[in-house]
mmCIF file of C-alpha atoms in Angstrom:
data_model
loop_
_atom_site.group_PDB
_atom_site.id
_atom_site.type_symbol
_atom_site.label_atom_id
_atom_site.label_comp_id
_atom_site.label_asym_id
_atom_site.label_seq_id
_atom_site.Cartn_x
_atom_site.Cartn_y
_atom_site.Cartn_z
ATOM 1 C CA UNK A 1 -4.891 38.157 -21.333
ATOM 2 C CA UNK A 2 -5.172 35.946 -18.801
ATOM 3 C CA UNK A 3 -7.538 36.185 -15.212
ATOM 4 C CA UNK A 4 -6.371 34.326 -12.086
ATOM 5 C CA UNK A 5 -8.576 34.631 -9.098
ATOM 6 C CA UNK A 6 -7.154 32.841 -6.651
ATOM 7 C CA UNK A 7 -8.886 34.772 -3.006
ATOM 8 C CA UNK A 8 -12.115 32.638 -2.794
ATOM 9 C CA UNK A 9 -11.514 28.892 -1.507
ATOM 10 C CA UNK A 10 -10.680 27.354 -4.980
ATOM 11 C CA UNK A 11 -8.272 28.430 -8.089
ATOM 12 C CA UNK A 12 -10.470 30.172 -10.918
ATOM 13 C CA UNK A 13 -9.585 31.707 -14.099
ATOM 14 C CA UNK A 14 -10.574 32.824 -17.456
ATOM 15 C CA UNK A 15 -8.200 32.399 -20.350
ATOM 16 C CA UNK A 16 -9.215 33.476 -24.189
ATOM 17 C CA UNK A 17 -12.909 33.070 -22.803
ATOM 18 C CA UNK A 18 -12.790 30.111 -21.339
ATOM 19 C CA UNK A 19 -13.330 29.781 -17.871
ATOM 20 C CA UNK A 20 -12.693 27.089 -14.681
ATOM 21 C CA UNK A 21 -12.069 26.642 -11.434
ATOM 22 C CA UNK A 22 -9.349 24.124 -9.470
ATOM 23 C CA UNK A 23 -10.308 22.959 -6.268
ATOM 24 C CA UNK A 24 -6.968 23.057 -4.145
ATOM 25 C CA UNK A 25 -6.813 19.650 -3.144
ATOM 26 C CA UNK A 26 -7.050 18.428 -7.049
ATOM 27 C CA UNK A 27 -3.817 20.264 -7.403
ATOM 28 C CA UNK A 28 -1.168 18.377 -8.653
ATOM 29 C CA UNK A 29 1.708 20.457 -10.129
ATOM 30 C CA UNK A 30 2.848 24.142 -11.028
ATOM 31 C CA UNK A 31 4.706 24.310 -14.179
ATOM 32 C CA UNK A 32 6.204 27.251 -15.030
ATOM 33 C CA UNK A 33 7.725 28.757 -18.756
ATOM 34 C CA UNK A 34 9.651 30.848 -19.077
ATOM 35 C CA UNK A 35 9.076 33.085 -22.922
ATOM 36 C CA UNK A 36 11.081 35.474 -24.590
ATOM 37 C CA UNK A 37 8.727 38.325 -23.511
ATOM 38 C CA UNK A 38 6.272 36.755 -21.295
ATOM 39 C CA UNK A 39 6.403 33.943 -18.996
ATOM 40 C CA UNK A 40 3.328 31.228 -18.557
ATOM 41 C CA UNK A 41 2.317 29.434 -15.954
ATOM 42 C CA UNK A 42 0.226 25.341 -16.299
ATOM 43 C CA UNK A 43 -1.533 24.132 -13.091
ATOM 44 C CA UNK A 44 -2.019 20.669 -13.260
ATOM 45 C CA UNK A 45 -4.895 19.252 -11.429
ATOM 46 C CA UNK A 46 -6.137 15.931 -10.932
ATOM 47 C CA UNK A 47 -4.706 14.886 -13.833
ATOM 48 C CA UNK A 48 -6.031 16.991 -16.011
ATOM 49 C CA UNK A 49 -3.697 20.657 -17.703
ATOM 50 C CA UNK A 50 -5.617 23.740 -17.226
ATOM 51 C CA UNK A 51 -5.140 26.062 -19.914
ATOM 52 C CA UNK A 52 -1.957 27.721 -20.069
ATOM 53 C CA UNK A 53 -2.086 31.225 -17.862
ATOM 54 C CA UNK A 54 -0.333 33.462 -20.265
ATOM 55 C CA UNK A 55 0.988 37.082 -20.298
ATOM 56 C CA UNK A 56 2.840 37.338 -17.076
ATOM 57 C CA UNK A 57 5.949 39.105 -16.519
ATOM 58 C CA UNK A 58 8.654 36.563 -14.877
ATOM 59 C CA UNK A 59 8.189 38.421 -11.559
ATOM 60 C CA UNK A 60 4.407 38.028 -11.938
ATOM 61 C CA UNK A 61 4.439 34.342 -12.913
ATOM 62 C CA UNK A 62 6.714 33.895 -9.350
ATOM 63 C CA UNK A 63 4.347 34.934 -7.833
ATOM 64 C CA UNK A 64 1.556 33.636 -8.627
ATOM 65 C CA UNK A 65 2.923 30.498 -8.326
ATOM 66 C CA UNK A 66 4.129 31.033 -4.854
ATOM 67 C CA UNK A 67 0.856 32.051 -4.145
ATOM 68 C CA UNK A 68 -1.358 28.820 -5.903
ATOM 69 C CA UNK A 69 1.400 27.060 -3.408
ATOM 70 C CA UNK A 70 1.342 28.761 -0.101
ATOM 71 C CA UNK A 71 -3.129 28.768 -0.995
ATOM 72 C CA UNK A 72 -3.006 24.624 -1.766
ATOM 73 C CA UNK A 73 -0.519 24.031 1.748
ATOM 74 C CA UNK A 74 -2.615 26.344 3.973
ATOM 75 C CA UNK A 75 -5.633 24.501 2.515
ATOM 76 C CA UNK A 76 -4.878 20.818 3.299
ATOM 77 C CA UNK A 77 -3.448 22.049 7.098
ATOM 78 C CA UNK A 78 -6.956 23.630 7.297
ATOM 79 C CA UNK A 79 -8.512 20.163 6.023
ATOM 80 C CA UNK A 80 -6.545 18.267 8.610
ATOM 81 C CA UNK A 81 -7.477 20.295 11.204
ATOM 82 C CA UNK A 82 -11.162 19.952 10.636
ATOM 83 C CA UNK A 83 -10.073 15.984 10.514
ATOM 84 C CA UNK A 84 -8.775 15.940 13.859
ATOM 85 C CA UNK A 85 -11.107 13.839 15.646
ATOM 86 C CA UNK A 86 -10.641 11.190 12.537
ATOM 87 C CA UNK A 87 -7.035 11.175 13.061
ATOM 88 C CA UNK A 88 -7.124 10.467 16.683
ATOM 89 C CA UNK A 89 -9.619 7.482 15.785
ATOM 90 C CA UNK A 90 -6.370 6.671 13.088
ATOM 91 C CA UNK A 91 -4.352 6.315 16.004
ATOM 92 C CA UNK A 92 -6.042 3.574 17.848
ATOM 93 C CA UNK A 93 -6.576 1.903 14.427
ATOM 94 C CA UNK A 94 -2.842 2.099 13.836
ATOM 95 C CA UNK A 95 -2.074 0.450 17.117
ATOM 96 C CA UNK A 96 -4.739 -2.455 16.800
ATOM 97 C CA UNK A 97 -3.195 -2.626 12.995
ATOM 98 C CA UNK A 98 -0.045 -3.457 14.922
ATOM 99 C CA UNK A 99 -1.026 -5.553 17.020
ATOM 100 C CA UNK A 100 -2.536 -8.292 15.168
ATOM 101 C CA UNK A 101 -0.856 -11.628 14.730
ATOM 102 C CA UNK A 102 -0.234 -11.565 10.982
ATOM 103 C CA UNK A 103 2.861 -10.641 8.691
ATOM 104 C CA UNK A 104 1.778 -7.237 6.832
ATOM 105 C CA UNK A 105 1.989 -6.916 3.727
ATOM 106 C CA UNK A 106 1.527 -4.112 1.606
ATOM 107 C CA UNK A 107 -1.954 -4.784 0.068
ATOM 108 C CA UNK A 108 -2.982 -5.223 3.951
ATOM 109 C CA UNK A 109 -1.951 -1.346 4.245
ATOM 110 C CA UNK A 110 -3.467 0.066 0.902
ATOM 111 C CA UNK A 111 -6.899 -2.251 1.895
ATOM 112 C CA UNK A 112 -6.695 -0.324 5.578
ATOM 113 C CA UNK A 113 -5.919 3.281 4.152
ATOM 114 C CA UNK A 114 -9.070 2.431 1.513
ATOM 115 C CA UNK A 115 -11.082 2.539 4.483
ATOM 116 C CA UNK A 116 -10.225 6.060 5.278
ATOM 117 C CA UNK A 117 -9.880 8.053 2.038
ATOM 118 C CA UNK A 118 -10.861 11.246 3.483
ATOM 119 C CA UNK A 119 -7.372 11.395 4.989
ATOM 120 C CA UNK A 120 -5.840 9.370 2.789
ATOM 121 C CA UNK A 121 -6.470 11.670 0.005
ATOM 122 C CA UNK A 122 -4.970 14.727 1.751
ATOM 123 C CA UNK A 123 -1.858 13.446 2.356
ATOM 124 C CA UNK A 124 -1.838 12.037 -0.894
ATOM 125 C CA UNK A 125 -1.539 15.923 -2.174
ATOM 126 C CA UNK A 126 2.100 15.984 -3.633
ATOM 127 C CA UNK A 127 2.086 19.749 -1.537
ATOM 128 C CA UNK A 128 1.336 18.035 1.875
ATOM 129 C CA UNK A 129 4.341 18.002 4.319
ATOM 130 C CA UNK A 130 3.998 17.004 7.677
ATOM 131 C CA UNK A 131 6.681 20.192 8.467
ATOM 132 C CA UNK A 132 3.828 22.551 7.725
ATOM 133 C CA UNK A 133 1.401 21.308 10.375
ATOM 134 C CA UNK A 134 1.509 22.949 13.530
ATOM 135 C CA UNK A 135 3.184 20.763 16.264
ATOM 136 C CA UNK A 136 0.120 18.843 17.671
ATOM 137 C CA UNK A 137 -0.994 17.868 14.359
ATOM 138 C CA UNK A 138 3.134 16.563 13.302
ATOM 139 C CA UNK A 139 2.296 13.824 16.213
ATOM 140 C CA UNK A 140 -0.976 12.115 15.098
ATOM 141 C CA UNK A 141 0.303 12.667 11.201
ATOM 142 C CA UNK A 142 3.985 10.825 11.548
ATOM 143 C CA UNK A 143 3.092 7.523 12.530
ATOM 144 C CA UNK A 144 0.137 6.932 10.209
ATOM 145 C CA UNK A 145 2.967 8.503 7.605
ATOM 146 C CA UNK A 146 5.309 6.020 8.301
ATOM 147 C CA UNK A 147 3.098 3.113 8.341
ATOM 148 C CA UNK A 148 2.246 4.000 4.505
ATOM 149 C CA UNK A 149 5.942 4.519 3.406
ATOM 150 C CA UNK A 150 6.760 2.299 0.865
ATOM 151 C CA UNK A 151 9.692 1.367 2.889
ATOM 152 C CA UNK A 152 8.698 2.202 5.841
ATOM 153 C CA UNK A 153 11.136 0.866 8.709
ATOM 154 C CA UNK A 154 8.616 0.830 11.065
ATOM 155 C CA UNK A 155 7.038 -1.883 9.209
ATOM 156 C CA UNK A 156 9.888 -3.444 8.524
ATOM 157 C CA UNK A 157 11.057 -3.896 11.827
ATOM 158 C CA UNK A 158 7.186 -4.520 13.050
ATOM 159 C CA UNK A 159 7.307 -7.811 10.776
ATOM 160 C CA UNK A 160 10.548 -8.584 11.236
ATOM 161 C CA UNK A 161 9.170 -9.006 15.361
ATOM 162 C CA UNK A 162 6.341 -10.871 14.202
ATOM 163 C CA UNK A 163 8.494 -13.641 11.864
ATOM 164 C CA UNK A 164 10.672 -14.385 15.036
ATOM 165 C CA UNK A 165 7.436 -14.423 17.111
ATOM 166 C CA UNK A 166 5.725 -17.258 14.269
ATOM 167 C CA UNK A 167 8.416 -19.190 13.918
ATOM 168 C CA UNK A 168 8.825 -19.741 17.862
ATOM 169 C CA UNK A 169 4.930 -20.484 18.199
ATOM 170 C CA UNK A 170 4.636 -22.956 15.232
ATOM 171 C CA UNK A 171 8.252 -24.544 15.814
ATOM 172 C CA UNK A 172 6.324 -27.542 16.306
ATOM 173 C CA UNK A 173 3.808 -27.574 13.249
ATOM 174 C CA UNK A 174 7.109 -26.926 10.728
ATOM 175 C CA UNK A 175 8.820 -29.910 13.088
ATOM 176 C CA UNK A 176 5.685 -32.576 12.422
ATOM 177 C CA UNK A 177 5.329 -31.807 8.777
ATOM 178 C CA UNK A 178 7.704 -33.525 6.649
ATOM 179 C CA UNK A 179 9.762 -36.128 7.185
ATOM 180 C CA UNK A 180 12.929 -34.126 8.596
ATOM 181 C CA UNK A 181 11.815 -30.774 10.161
ATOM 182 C CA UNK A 182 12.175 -27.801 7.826
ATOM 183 C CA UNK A 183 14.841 -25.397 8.187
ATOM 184 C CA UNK A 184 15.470 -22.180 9.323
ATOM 185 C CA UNK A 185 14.938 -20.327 5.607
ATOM 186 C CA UNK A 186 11.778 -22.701 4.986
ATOM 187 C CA UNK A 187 10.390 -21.734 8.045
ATOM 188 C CA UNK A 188 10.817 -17.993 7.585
ATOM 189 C CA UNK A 189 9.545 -18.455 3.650
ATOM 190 C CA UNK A 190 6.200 -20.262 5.034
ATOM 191 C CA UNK A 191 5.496 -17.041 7.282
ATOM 192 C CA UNK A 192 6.255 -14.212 5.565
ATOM 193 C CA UNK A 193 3.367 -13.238 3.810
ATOM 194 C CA UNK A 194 3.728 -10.564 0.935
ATOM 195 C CA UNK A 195 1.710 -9.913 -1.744
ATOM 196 C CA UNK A 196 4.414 -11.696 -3.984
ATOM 197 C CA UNK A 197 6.907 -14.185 -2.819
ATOM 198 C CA UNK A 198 10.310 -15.291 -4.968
ATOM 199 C CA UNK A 199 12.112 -17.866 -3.537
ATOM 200 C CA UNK A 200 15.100 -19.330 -4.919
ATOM 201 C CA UNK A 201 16.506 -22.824 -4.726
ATOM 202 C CA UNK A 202 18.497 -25.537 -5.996
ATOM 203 C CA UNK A 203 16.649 -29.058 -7.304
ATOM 204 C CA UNK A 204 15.730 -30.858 -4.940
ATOM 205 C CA UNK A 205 16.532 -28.662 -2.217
ATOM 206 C CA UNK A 206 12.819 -28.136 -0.184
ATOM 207 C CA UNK A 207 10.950 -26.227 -2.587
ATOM 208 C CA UNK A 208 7.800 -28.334 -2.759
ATOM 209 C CA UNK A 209 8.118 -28.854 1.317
ATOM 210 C CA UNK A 210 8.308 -25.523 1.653
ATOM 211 C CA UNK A 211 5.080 -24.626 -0.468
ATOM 212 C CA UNK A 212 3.484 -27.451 1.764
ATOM 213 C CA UNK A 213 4.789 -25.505 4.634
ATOM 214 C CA UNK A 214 3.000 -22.413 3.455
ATOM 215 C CA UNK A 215 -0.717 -23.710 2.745
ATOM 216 C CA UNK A 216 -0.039 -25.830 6.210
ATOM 217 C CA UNK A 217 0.946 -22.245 8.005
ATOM 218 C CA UNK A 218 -1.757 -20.499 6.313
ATOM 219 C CA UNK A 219 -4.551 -22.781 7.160
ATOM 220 C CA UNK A 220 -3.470 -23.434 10.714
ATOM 221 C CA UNK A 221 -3.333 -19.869 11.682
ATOM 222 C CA UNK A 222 -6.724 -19.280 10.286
ATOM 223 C CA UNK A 223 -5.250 -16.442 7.607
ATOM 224 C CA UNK A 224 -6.943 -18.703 4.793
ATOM 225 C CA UNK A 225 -9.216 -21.740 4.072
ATOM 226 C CA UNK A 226 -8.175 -24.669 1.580
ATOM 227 C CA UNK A 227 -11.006 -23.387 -0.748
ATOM 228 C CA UNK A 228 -8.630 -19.849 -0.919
ATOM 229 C CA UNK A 229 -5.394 -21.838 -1.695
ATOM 230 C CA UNK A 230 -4.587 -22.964 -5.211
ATOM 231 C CA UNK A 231 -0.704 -24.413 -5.652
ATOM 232 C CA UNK A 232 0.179 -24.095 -9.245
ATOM 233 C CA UNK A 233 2.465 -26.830 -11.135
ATOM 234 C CA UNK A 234 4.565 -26.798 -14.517
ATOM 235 C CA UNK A 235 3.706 -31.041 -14.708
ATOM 236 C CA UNK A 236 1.824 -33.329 -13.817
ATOM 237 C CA UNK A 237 4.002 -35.134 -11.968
ATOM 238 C CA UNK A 238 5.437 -32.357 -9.967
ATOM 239 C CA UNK A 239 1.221 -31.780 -9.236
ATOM 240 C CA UNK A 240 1.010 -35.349 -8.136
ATOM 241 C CA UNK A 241 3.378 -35.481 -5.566
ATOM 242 C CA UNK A 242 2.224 -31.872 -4.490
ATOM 243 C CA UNK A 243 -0.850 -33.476 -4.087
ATOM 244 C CA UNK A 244 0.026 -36.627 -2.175
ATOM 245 C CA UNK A 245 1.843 -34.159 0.476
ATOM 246 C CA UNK A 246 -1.360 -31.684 0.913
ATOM 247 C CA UNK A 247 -3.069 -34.714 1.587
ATOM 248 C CA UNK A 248 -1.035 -36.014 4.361
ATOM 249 C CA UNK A 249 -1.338 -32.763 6.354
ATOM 250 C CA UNK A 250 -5.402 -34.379 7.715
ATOM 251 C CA UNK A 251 -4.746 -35.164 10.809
ATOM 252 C CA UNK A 252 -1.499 -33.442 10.693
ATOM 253 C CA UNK A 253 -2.970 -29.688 11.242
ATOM 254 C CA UNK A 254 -6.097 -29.415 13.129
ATOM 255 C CA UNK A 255 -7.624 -26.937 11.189
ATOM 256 C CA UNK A 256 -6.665 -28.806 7.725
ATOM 257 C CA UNK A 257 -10.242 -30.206 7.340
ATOM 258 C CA UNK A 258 -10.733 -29.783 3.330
ATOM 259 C CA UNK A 259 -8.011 -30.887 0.771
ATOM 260 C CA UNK A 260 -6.312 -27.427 -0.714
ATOM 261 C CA UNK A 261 -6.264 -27.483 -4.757
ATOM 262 C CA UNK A 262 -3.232 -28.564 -7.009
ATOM 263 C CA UNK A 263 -3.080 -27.993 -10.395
ATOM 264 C CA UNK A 264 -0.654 -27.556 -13.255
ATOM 265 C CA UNK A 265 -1.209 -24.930 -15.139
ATOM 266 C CA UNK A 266 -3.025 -26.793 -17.947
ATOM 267 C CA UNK A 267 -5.418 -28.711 -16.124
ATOM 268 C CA UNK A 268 -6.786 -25.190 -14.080
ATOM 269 C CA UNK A 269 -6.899 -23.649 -17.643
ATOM 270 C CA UNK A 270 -9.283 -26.660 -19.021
ATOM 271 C CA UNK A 271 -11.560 -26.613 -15.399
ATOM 272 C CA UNK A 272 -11.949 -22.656 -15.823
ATOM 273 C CA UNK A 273 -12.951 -22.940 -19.590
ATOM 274 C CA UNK A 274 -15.167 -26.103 -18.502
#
């Protein structure tokens, strides 16, 4: 038979002489199965299966896993109550996050929740819901929530304010830098800053202008230096003329000072193995 103890502030149990214990927060999952005689019950934590809790009666295995759940939600509210004062500080960290004159991107979020992983890892719990928190705690939970949605809106719409905002203050950097000023889709591909950019054009059409765009936009706004830029090539020549165009921008953007590296993909290969 099986022993759940499940009163003290952890999970423990004892099955065919082996015993454990589950902290709350490590809990991942509740599996039940249903037998022909008995049911079972898996509680996977961190991970990692516990050994099947066996010998319950359907009734018994209900309940026990209502109870692991209602034990793991009434443990992270307690958590996040203790937290309190952190989540306040979240708050004003949100707000300055907001703030700052830079696209977003997503590794900028996962870097700024790294710096918190208390929280973080709480509402990580696949139990946590914001609906189970008691009203003041709902309003300093939501926005940091929504900030680290996937696809959050609020982001969304955050950037999308700070892309109209860029391209209005350096309208006159993407006027100066080529021979014609760039357009309207160049402009917007120089600014937005993901972790990964795709951008899709005909021959000929303003690619290499608008990777010149970038390094210029990235250099001049102080989010990089030339010595964190490397512009990748399939050929030489295609390198060459990437080149000659990087070069052009001394004098062009104040804060170019130091060339920014061009390669093709062959010739970075040969100076790493050098």
């Amino acid at each position: 038979w099986s022993i759940v103890e499940t009163e003290k502030g952890w999970l423990s149990y004892a099955v065919k002489g082996e015993q454990g214990c589950v902290s709350y927060l490590d809990i991942d999952e509740i599996r039940l199965h249903n037998g022909f005689i008995w049911d079972s019950l898996t509680i996977v934590a961190s991970g990692q299966s516990t050994p099947r809790i066996f010998g319950l009666s359907a009734s018994t295995a209900k309940e026990l896993s209502a109870d692991i759940t209602h034990r793991v939600k009434s443990h992270i509210v307690g958590l996040l109550q203790n937290q309190k004062p952190a989540l306040l500080e979240v708050m004003n960290r949100i707000q300055i996050l907001m703030d700052e004159k830079r696209y977003l991107a997503n590794a900028d979020i996962r870097r700024w929740t790294r710096d918190i992983p208390n929280i973080s890892a709480t509402l990580a719990n696949p139990f946590f819901s914001a609906d189970d928190l008691p009203h003041e705690l709902q309003t300093l939970i939501r926005p940091f929530m929504e900030l680290i949605d996937p696809n959050s809106r609020k982001l969304k719409a955050r950037n999308e304010a700070f892309v109209e905002w860029a391209l209005d203050h350096y309208d006159g950097l993407f006027s100066k830098l080529e021979k014609y000023p760039l357009t309207g889709e160049q402009r917007r591909a120089a600014v937005v800053n993901e972790d990964r950019n795709l951008l899709i054009a005909a021959a000929g059409s303003g690619k290499s202008s608008t990777i010149v765009a970038k390094a210029a936009y990235l250099i001049e706004s102080g989010l990089a230096n030339a010595s964190e830029i490397l512009v990748l090539t399939y050929n030489k020549d295609a390198q060459t003329e990437i080149d000659e165009r990087l070069n052009k921008l001394k004098g062009t953007v104040s804060n170019y000072k130091q060339s920014v590296k061009a390669k093709t993909f062959h010739s970075l290969g040969i100076e790493t193995i050098a």
